[in-house]
Coordinates of C-alpha atoms in Angstrom, one line a residue:
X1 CA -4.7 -17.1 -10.6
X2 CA -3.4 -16.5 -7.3
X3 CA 0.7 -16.6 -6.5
X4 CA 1.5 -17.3 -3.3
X5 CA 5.3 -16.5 -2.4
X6 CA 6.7 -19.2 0.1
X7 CA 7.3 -16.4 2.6
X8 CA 7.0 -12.5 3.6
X9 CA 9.4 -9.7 2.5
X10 CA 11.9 -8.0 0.5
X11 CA 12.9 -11.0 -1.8
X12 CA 9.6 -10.9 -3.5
X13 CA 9.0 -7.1 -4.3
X14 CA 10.7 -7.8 -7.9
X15 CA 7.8 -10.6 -8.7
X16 CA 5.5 -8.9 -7.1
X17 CA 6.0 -5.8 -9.3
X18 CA 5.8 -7.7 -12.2
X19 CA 2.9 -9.7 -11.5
X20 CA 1.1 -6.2 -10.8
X21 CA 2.2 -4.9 -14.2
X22 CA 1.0 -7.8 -16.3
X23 CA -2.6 -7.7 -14.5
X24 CA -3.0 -4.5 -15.1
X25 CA -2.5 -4.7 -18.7
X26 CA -4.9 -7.8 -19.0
X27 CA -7.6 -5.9 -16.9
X28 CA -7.0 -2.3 -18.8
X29 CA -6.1 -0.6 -15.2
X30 CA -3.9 2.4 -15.4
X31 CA -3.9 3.2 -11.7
X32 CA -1.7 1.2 -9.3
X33 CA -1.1 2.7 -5.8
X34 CA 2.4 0.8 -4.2
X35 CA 3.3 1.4 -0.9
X36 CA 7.1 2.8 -0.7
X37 CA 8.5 4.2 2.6
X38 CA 11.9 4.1 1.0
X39 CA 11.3 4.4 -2.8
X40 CA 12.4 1.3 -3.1
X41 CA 9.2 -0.6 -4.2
X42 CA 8.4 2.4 -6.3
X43 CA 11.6 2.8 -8.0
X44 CA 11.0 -0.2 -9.9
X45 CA 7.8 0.9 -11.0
X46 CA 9.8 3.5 -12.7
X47 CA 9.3 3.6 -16.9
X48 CA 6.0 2.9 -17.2
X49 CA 4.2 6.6 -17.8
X50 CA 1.3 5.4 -19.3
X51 CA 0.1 4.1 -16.3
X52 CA -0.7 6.8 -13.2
X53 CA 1.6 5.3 -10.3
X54 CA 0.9 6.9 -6.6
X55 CA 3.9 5.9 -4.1
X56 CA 2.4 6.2 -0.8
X57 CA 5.5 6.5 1.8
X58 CA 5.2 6.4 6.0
X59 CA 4.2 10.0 7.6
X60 CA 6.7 12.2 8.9
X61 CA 7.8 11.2 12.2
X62 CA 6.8 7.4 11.5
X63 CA 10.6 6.5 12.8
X64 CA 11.8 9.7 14.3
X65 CA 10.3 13.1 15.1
X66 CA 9.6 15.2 12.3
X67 CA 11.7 13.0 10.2
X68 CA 10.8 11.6 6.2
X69 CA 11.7 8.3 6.0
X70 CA 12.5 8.7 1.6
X71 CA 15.6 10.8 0.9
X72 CA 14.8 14.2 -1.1
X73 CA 16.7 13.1 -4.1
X74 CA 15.1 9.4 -4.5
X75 CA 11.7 11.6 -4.2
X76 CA 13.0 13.7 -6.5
X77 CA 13.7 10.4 -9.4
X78 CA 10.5 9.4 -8.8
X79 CA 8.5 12.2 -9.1
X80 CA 10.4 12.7 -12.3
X81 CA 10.1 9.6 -13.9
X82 CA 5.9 10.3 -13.4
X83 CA 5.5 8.2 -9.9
X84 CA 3.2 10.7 -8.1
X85 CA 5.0 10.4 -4.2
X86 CA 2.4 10.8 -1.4
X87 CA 3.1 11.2 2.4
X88 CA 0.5 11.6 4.5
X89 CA -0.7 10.1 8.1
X90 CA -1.7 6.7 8.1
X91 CA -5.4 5.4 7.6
X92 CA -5.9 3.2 10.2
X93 CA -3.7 4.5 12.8
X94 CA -3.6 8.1 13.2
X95 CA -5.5 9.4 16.3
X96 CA -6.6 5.8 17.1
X97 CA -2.5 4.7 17.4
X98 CA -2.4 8.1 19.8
X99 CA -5.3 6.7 21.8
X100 CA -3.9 3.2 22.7
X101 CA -0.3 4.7 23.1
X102 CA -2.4 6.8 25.9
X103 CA -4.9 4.9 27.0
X104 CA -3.6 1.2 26.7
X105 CA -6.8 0.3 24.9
X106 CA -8.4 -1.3 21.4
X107 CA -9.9 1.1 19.4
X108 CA -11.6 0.8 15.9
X109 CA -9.2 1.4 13.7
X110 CA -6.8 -0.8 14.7
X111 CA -9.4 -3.9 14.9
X112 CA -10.3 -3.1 10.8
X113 CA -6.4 -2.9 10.5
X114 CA -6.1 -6.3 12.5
X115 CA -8.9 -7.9 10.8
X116 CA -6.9 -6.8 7.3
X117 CA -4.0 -8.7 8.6
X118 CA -5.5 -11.9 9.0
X119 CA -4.4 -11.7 5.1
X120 CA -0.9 -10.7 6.2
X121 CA 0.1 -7.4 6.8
X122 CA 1.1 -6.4 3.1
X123 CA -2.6 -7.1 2.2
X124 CA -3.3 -4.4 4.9
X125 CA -1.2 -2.4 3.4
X126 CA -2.6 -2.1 0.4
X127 CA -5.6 -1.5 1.3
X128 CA -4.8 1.2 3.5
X129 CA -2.6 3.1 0.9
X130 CA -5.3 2.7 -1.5
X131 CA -7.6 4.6 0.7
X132 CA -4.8 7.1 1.3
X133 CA -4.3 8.2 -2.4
X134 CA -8.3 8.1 -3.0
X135 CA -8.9 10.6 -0.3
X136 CA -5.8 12.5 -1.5
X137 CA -7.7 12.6 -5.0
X138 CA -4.4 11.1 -6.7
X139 CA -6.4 8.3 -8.1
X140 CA -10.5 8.6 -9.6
X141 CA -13.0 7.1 -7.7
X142 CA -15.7 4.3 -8.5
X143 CA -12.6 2.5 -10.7
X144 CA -10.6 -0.3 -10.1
X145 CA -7.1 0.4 -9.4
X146 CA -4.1 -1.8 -8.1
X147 CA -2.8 -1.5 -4.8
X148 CA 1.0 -3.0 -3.5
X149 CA 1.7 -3.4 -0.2
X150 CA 4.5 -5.4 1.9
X151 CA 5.0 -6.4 5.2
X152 CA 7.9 -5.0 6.6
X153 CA 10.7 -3.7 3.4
X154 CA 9.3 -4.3 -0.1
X155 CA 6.1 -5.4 -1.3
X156 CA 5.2 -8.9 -1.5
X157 CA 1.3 -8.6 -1.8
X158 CA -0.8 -7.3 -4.9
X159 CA -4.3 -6.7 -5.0
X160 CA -7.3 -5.8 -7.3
X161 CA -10.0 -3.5 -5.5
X162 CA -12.1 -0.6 -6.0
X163 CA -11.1 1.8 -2.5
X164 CA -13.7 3.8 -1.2
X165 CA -12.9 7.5 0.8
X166 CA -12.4 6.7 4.3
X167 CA -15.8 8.0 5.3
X168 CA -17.1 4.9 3.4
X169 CA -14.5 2.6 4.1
X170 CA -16.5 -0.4 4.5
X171 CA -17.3 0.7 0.5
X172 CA -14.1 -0.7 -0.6
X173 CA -14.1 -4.2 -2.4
X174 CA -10.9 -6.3 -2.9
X175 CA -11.5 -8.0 -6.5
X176 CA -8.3 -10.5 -6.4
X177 CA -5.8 -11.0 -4.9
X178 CA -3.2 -11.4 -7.5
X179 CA 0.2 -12.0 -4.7
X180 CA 0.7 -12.5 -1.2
X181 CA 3.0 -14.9 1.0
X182 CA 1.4 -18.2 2.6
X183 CA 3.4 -17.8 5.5
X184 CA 3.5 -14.6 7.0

């Protein structure tokens, strides 16, 4: 069954957490992928290392030049508590974001990332992030994993799917949708 939080953000990241958890346990998942630009998400994923937990942050120079969002020593408590921390450039913005920055035009990438927020942006999240630690080989392929995602701080949207690499994107099937807000 589907929760739907009464609104985007922060607030929910707790629930959604914990509604992640418990579906991954009924469904015999041990890979859940949360997006975490912070560690703040991730951090309470913390204490569960039977499960393999990827923390997908922003790239460097998401907010400032050349800057990492995550502070070395909350990386640090991650990756030491078993949350595998990931930073990479973003699927579905990359060298199509540099594009319409240039150009002032729509390009691919960004309409599959528009499409995805038609669910809300956390749903594109997660399925971006997904993508991210597939192609990174931090997850297995051809398995179903769970992938958190939010929509501005925190997660407030949890999903079952099976990502594909992003050569085969349109491969990648969202099974449930286990959270997300109604009103976003």
């Amino acid at each position: 069954m589907t929760t739907y939080w009464p609104e985007k953000g922060k607030q929910n990241t707790g629930g959604t957490i914990k509604l992640a958890l418990d579906r991954a346990r009924e469904l015999g998942l041990k890979d859940i992928v949360v997006a975490s630009a912070t560690g703040y998400s991730a951090n309470l994923c913390l204490g569960h290392q039977e499960l393999n937990i990827v923390c997908v942050t922003h790239q460097a120079g998401f907010k400032n030049p050349g800057e990492i969002e995550m502070d070395p020593a909350t990386r640090r408590r991650l990756e030491d508590g078993g949350i595998k921390v990931f930073t990479t450039t973003h699927l579905l913005a990359g060298l199509d974001r540099a594009l319409r920055f240039t150009f002032q035009g729509v390009y691919p990438a960004e309409i599959i990332a528009n499409t995805l927020r038609l669910f809300g942006q956390g749903t594109k999240v997660a399925v971006e992030v997904a993508g991210m630690a597939l192609d990174a080989g931090l997850i297995p392929a051809g398995v179903d994993i769970i992938a958190l995602g939010g929509s501005n701080e925190g997660v407030d949207t949890a999903l079952v799917l099976r990502p594909a690499h992003s050569q085969d994107f349109f491969a990648t099937r969202i099974k449930e949708i286990i959270c997300k807000p109604r009103e976003f």
